[in-house]
Short mmCIF file of C-alpha atoms in Angstrom, two decimals:
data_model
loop_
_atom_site.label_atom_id
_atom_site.label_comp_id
_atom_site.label_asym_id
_atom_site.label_seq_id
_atom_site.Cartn_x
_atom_site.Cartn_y
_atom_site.Cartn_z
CA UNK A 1 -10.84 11.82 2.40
CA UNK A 2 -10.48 15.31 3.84
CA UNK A 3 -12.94 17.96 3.34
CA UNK A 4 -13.20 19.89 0.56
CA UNK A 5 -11.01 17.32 -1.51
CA UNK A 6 -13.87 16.07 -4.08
CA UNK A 7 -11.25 17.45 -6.90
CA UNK A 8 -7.94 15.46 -5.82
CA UNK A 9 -10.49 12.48 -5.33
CA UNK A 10 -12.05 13.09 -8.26
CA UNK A 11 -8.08 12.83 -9.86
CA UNK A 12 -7.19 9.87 -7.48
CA UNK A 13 -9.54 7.79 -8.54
CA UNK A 14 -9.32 8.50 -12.18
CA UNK A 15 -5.40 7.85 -12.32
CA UNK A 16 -6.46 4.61 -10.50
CA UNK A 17 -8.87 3.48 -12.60
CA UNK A 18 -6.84 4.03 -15.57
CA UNK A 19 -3.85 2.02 -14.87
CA UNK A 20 -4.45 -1.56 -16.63
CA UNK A 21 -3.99 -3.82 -14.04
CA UNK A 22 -4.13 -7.01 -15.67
CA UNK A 23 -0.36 -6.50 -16.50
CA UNK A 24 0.39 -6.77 -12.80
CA UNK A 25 0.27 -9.41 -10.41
CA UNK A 26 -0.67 -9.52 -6.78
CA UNK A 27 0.17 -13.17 -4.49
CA UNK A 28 -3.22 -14.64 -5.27
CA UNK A 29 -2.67 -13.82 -9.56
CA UNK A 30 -3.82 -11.34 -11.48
CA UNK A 31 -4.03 -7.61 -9.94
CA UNK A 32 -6.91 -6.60 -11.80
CA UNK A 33 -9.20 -10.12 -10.64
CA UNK A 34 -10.95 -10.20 -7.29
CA UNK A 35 -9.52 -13.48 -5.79
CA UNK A 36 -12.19 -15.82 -3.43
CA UNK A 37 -11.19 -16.92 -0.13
CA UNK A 38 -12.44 -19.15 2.18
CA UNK A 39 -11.34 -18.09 5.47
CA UNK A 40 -13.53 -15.66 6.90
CA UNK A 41 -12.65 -11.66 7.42
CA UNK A 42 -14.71 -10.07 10.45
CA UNK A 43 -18.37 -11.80 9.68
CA UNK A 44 -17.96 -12.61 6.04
CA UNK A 45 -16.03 -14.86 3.59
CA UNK A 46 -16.04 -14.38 0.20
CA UNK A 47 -13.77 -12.58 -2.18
CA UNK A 48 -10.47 -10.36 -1.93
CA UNK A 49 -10.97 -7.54 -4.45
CA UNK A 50 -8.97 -6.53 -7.32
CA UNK A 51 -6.16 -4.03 -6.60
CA UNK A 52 -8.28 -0.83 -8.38
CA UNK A 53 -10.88 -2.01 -6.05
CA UNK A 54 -9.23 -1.74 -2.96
CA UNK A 55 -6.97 1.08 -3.76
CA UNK A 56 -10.23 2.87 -4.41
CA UNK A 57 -11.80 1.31 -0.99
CA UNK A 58 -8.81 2.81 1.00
CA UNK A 59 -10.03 6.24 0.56
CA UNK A 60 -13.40 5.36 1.33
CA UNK A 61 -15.67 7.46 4.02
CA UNK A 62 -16.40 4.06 6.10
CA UNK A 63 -13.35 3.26 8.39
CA UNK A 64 -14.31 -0.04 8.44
CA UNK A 65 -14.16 -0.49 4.41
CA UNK A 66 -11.01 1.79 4.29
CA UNK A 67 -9.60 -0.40 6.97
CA UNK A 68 -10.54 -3.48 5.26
CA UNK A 69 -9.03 -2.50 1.54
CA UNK A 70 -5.64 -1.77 3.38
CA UNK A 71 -5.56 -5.22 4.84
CA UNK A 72 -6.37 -6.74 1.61
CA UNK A 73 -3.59 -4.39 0.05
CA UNK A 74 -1.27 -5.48 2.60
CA UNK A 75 -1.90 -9.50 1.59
CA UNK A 76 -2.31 -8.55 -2.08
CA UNK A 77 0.74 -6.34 -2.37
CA UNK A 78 3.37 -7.68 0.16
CA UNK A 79 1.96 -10.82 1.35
CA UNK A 80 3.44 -11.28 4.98
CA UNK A 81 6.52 -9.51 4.39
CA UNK A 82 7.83 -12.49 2.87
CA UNK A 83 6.12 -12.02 -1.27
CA UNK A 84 6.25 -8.34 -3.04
CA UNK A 85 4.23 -8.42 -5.99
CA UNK A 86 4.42 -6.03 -9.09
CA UNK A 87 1.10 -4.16 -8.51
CA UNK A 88 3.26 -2.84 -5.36
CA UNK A 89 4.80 -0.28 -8.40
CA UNK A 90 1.64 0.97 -9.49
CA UNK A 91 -0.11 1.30 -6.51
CA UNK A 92 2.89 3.13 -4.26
CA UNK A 93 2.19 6.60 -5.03
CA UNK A 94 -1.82 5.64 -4.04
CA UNK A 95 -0.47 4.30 -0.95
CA UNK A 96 1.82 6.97 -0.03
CA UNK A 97 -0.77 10.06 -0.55
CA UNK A 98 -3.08 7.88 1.71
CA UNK A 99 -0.44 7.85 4.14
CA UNK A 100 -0.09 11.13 4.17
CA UNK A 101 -3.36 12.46 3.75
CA UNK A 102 -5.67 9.11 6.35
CA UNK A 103 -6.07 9.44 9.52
CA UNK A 104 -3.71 7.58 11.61
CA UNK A 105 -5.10 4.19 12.14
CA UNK A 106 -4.18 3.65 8.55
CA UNK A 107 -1.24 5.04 8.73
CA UNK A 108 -0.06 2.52 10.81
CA UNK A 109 -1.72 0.18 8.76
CA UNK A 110 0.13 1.83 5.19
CA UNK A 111 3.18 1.62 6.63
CA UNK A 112 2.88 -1.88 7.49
CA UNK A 113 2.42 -2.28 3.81
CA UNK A 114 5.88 0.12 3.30
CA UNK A 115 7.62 -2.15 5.59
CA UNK A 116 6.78 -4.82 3.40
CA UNK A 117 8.11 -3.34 0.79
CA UNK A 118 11.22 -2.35 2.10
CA UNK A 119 11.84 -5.84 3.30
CA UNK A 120 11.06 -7.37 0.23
CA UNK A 121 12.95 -4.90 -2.30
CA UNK A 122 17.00 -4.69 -2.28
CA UNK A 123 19.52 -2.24 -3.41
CA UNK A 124 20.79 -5.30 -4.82
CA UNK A 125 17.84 -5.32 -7.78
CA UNK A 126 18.53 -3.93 -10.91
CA UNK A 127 17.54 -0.50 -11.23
CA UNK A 128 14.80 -0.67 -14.35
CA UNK A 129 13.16 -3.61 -13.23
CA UNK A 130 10.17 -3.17 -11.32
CA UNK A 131 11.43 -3.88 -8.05
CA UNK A 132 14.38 -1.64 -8.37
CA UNK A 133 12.13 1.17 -9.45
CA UNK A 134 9.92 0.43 -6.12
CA UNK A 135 13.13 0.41 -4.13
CA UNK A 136 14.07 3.90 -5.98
CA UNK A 137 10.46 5.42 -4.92
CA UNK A 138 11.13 4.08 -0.89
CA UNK A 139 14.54 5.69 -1.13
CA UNK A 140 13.38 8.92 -2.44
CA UNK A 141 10.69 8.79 0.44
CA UNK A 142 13.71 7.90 3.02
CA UNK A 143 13.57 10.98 4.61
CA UNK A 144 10.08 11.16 5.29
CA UNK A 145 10.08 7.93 7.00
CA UNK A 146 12.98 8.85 9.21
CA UNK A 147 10.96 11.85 9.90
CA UNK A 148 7.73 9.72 10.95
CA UNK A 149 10.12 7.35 13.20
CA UNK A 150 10.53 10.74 15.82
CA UNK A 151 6.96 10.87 15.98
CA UNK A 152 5.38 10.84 19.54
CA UNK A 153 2.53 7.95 18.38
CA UNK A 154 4.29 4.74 18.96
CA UNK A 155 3.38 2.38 16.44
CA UNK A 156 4.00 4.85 13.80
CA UNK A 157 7.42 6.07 14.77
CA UNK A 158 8.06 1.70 15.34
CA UNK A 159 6.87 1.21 12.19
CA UNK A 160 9.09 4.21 10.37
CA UNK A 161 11.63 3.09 12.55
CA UNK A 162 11.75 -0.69 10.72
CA UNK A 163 11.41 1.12 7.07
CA UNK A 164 14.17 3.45 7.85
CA UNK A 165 16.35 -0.33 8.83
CA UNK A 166 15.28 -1.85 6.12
CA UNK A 167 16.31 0.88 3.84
CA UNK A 168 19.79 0.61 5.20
CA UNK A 169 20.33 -2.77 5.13
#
């Protein structure tokens, strides 16, 4: 987190904590269970953490556990651009004031995770279903992205770039 930001981190992690997660899903089950694994991550194996968990591990200090919570976020939330899960809804506006606020190597990383969710959402799901409602939110952030896909960093504007397609299509 930036500097001087204890209060909006103190707020963050309040609104995260108070969202019950156990009415959402992630592709391994339930959002608010930490889900074992067996194939190992960097030197470990052992357990991918509830949503909460790694929503409030994104905004951590450590690169290396901020870095790890997006990946799990990424396979919890949008599983290989191919599975969007309904935690996704909950956790977007999490995942887009981390995008704005992280420092670029998770930004490419968060909007990975956006790309995801563009692919997986349509225009063609009803509007007051969850995934309509998380295709509303990326459309209202449209602009934004298209902004981010002039940027002079090159994974981020390619990243931005595939959002901003996926929006359209």
């Amino acid at each position: 987190m930036e500097a001087g930001s204890s209060c909006k981190w103190a707020e963050i992690k309040q609104q995260i904590t108070s969202i019950d997660w156990s009415q959402y899903e992630t592709a391994y089950g339930n959002a608010a269970k930490d889900m074992p694994y067996d194939v190992p991550y960097g030197d470990s194996c052992g357990s991918m953490p509830k949503v909460e968990q790694a929503l409030l591990d994104l905004f951590a200090d450590e690169r290396e556990t901020a870095l790890k919570a997006s990946h799990d976020l990424w396979c919890e939330l949008c599983h290989q651009h191919a599975y969007l899960s309904s935690a996704a809804l909950p956790a977007f506006d999490f995942l887009f004031y981390a995008l704005e606020h992280l420092g670029m190597e998770l930004q490419v990383e968060l909007l990975d995770i956006f790309y995801g969710f563009a692919v997986c959402s349509s225009n063609h799901d009803a509007p007051g279903s969850w995934r309509g409602q998380l295709q509303a939110k990326l459309m209202e952030r449209k602009m934004y992205f298209q902004r981010l896909a002039g940027c002079p960093e090159e994974e981020i504007a390619a990243f931005a770039g595939l959002i901003v397609e996926a929006l359209d299509s």
